[in-house]
Tab-separated table of C-alpha atoms and ligand atoms in Angstrom:
chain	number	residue	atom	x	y	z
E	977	UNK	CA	55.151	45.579	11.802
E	978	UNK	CA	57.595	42.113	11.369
E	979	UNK	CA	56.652	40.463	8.104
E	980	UNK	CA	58.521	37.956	6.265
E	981	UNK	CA	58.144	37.727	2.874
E	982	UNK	CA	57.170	33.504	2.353
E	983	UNK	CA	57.907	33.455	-1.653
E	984	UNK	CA	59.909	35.531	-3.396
E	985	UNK	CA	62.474	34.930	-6.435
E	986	UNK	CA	65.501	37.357	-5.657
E	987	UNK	CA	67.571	35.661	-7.331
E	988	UNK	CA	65.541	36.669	-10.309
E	989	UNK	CA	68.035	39.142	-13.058
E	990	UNK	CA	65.178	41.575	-12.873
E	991	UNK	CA	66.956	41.978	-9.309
E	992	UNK	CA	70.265	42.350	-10.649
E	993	UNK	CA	70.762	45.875	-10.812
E	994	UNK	CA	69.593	47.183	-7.446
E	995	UNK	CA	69.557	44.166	-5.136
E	996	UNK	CA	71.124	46.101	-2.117
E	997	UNK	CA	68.659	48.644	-2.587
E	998	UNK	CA	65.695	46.569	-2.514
E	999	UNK	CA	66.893	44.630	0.382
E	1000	UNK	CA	67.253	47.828	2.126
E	1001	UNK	CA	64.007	48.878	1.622
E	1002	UNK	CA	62.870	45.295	2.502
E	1003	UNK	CA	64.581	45.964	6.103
E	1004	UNK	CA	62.733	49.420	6.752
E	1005	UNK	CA	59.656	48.346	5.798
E	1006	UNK	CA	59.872	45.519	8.726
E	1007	UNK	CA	60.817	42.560	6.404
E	1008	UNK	CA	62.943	40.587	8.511
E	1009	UNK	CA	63.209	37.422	6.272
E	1010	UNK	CA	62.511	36.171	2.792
E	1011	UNK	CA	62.308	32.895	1.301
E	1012	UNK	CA	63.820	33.171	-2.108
E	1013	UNK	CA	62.998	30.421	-4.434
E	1014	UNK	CA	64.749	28.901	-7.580
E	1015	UNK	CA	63.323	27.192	-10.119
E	1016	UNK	CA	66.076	25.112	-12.356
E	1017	UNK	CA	69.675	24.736	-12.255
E	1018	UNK	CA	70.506	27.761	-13.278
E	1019	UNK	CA	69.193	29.504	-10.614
E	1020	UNK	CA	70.728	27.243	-7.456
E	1021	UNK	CA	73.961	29.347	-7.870
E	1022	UNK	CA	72.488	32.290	-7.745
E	1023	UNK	CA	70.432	31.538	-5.298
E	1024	UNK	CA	73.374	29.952	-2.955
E	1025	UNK	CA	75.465	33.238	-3.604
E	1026	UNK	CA	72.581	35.183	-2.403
E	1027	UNK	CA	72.075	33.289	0.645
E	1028	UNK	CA	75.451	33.325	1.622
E	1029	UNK	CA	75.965	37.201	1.515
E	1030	UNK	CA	72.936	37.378	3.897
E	1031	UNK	CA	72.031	34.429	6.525
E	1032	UNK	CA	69.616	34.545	8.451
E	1033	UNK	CA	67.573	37.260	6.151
E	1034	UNK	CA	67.531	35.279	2.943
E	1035	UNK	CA	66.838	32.069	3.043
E	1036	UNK	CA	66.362	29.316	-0.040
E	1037	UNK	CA	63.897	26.877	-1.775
E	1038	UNK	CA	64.844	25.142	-4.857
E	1039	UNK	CA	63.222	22.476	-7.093
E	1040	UNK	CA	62.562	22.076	-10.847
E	1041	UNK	CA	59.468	24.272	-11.640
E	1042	UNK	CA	56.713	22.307	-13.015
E	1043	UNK	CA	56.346	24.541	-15.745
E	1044	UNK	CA	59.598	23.104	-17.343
E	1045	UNK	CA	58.838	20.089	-19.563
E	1046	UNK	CA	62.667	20.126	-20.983
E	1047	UNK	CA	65.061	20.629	-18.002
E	1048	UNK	CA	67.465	18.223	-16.169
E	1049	UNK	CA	65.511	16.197	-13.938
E	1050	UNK	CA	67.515	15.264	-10.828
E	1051	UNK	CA	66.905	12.312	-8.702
E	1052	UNK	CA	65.317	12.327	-5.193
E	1053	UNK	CA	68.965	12.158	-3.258
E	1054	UNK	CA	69.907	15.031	-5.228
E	1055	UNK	CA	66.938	17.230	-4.320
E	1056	UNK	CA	67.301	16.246	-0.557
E	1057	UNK	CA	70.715	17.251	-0.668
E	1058	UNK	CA	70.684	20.740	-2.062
E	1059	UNK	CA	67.021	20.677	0.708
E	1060	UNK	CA	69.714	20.261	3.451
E	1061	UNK	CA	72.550	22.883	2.666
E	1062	UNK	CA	73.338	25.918	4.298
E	1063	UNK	CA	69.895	28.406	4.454
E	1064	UNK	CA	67.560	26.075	2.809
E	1065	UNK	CA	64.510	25.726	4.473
E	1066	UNK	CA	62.186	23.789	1.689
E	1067	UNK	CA	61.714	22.368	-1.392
E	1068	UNK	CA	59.822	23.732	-4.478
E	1069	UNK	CA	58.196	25.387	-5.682
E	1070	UNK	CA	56.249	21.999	-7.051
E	1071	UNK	CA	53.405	20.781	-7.941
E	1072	UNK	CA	51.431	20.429	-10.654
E	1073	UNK	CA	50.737	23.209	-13.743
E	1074	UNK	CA	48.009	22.651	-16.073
E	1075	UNK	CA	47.517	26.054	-17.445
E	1076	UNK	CA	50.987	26.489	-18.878
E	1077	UNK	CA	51.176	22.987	-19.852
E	1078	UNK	CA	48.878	20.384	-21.199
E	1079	UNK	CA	48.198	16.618	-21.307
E	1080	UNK	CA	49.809	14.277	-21.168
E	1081	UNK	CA	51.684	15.846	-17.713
E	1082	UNK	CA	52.611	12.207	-16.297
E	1083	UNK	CA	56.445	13.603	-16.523
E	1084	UNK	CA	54.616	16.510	-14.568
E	1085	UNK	CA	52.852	13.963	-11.589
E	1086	UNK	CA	56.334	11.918	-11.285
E	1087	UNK	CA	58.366	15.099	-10.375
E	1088	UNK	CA	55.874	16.146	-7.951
E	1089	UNK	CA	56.084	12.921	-6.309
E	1090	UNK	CA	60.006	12.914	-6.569
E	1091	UNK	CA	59.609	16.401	-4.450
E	1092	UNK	CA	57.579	15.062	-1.840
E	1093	UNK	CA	59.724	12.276	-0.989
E	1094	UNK	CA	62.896	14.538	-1.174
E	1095	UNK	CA	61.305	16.973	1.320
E	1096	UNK	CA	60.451	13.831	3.566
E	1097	UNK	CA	64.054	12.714	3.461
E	1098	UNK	CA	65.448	16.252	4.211
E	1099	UNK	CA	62.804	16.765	6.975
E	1100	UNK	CA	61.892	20.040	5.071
E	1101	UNK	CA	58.546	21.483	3.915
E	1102	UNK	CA	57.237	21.766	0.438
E	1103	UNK	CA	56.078	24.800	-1.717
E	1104	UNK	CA	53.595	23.637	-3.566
E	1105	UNK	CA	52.809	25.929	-6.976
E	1106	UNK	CA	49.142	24.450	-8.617
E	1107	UNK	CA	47.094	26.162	-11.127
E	1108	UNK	CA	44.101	24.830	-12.653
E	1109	UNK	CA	45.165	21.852	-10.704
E	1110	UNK	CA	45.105	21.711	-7.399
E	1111	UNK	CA	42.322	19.354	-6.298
E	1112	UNK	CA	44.599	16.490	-8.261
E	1113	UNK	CA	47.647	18.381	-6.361
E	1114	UNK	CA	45.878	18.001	-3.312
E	1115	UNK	CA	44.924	14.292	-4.175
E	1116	UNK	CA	48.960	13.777	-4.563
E	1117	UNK	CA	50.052	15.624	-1.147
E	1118	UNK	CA	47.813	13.493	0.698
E	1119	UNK	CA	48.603	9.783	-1.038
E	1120	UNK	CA	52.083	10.823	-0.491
E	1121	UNK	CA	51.419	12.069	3.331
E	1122	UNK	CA	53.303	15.596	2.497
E	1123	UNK	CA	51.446	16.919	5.504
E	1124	UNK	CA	54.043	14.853	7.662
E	1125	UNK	CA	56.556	17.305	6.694
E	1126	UNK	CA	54.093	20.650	5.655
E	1127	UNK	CA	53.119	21.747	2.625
E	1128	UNK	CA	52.077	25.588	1.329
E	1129	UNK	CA	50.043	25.970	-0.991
E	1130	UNK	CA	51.501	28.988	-2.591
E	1131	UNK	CA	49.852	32.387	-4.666
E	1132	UNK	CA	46.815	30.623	-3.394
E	1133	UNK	CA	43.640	31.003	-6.562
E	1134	UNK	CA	41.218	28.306	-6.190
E	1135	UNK	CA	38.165	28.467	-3.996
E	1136	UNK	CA	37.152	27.863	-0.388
E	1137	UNK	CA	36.640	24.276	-0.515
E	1138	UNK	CA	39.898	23.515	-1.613
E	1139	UNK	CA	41.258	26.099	0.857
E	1140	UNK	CA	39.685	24.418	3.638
E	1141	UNK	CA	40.633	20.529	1.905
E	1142	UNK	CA	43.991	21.848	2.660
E	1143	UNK	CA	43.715	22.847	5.757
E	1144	UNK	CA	42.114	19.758	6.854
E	1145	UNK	CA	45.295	17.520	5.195
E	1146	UNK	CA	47.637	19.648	7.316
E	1147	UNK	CA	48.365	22.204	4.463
E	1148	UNK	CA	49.095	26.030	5.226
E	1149	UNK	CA	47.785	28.596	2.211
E	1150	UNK	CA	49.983	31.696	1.424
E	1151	UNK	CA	48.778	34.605	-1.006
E	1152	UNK	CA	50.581	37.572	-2.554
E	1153	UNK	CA	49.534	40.577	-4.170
E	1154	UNK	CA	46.764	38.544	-6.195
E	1155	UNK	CA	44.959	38.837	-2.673
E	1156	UNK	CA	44.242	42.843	-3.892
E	1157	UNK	CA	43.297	42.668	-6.999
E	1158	UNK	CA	39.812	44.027	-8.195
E	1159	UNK	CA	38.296	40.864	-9.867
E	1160	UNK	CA	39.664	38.511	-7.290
E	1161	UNK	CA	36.450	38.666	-4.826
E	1162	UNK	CA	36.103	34.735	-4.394
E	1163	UNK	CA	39.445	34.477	-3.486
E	1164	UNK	CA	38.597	37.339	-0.775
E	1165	UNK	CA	36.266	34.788	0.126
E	1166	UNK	CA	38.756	32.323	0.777
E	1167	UNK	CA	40.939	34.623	3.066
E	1168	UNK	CA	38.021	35.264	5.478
E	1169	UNK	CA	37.301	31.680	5.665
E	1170	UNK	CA	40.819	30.399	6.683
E	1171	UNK	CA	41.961	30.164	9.924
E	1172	UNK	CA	45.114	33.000	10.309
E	1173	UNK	CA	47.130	30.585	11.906
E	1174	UNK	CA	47.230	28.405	8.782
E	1175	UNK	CA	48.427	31.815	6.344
E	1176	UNK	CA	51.138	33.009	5.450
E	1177	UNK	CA	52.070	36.344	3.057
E	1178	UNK	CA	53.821	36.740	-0.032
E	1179	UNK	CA	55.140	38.668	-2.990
E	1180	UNK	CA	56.343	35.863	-5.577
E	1181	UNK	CA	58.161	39.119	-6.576
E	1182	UNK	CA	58.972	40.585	-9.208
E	1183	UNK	CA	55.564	39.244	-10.293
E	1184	UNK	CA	51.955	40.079	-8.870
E	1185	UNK	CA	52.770	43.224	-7.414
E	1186	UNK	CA	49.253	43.897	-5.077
E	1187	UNK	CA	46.829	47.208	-6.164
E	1188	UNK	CA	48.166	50.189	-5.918
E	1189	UNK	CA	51.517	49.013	-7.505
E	1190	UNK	CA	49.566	46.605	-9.271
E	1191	UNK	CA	51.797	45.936	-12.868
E	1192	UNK	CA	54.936	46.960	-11.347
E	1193	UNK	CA	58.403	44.925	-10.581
E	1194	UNK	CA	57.157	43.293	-7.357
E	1195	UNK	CA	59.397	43.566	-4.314
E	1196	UNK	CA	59.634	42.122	-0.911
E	1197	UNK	CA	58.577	45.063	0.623
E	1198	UNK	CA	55.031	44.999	-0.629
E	1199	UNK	CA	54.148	42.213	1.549
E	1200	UNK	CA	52.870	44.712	3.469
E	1201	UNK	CA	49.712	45.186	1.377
E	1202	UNK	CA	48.950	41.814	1.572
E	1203	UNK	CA	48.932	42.003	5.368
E	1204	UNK	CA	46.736	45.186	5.375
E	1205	UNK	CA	44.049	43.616	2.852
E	1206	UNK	CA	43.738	40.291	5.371
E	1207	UNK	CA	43.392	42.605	8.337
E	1208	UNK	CA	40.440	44.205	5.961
E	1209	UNK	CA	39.002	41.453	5.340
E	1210	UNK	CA	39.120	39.518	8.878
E	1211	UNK	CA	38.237	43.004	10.449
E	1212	UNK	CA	41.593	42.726	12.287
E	1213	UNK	CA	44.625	45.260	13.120
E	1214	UNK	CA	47.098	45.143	10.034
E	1215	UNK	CA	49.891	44.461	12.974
E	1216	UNK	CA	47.851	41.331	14.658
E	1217	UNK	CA	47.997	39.461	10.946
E	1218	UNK	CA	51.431	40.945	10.788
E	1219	UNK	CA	52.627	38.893	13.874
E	1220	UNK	CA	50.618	35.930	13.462
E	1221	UNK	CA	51.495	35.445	10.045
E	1222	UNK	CA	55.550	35.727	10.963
E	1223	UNK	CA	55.187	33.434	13.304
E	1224	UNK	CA	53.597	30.709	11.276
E	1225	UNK	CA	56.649	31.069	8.858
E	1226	UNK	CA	58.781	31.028	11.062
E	1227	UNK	CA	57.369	28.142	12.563
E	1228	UNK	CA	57.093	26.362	9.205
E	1229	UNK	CA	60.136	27.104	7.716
E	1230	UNK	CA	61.756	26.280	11.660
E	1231	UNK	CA	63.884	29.543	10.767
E	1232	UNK	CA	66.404	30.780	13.088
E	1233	UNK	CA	64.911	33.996	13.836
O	296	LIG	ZN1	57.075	31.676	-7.429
């Protein structure tokens, strides 16, 4: 199988200790790219030094996690800039967070919309996180026409409706190991009713590693159970998802592979 792994967040410390080692097991498990995300300023260094040691197998996303009330907020040239540096291929994640944070989230709205023009500028897609928010996310991507430059909307959780709202604005939907887990049934749901050339897979490692390694440090390998629980569920061969799901990514991200 050729997987890539759409979301992951290498340049996490949990990483720091064996990050040769779990790229090597990301290669022989037929992981042939990852897109490893940052979050806030501390990470873009990181995440830069990571890229650099290995292009065209790690490649970047960066933008100020809406989760962050507190951090440096940079302006829209800023974001477009880092968007267009060596091995980035998006920005994000973004969007909007209302189960971490509450009301009032206008500081939360403006950086979304600061994101979505950034990614227009750069010509790069956006990686949208939303929990417990994403019909008002949705409402945003398509006042702002994100689906001019692509949008994901990543660790996918709400319901078919929305799945197929996104869709229909131009949207692609990506899931991780959530996609395996034994309560999640209506998101199951969702999976049969998308179209596979609109998914993509995921770890969002080291979090939401999928059932059987459910509770585990997540790694980029693992995408592999996502891709075998979508071929369950579309009654398809795990290698058929495998392929079509690489080359949306690849087509999204326009990677170099
Ligand atoms: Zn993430």
């Amino acid at each position: 199988m050729r997987l890539i792994d759409s979301h992951a967040h290498l340049n996490s410390d949990a990483f720091d200790a064996d990050i040769d080692a779990v790229l090597d097991r990301m290669t022989q498990a037929g992981v042939v790219a990852a897109v490893t995300v940052g979050c806030d300023d501390a990470d873009l260094p990181r995440l830069e030094a990571l890229l650099a040691r290995r292009p065209g197998f790690l490649f970047g996303a960066w933008a100020v996690h809406p989760e962050y009330p507190d951090h440096r907020e940079p302006d829209v040239d800023e974001i477009a800039e880092v968007a267009s540096r060596p091995g980035m291929v998006a920005v994000g994640e973004t969007g909007l967070d209302f189960y971490w944070c509450k009301e009032p989230l206008d500081w939360q709205r403006a950086r979304f919309r600061r994101h979505i023009a950034a990614a227009k500028i750069a010509g790069k897609p956006l990686i949208v996180h939303a929990r417990d928010a994403e019909p008002e996310a949705l409402a945003i991507l398509r006042e702002e026409k994100a689906g001019e430059t692509g949008f994901v909307m990543h660790c996918f959780s709400s319901t078919v409706e929305t799945a197929l709202a996104v869709v229909e604005a131009g949207g692609h939907v990506s899931f991780t190991g959530n996609l395996t887990f034994k309560k999640n049934d209506a998101l199951r749901e969702v999976a049969r009713a998308l179209p596979l050339e609109r998914l993509m897979l995921e770890t969002d490692c080291p979090y939401m590693a999928p059932v059987p390694l459910r509770g585990k440090r997540c790694e980029p390998q693992y995408v592999e159970y996502v891709a075998r629980e979508i071929a369950r569920l579309k009654g398809l061969e795990a290698e058929e998802v495998a392929e079509q799901t690489t080359r949306n990514a690849i087509d999204f991200f326009r990677l170099p592979l």
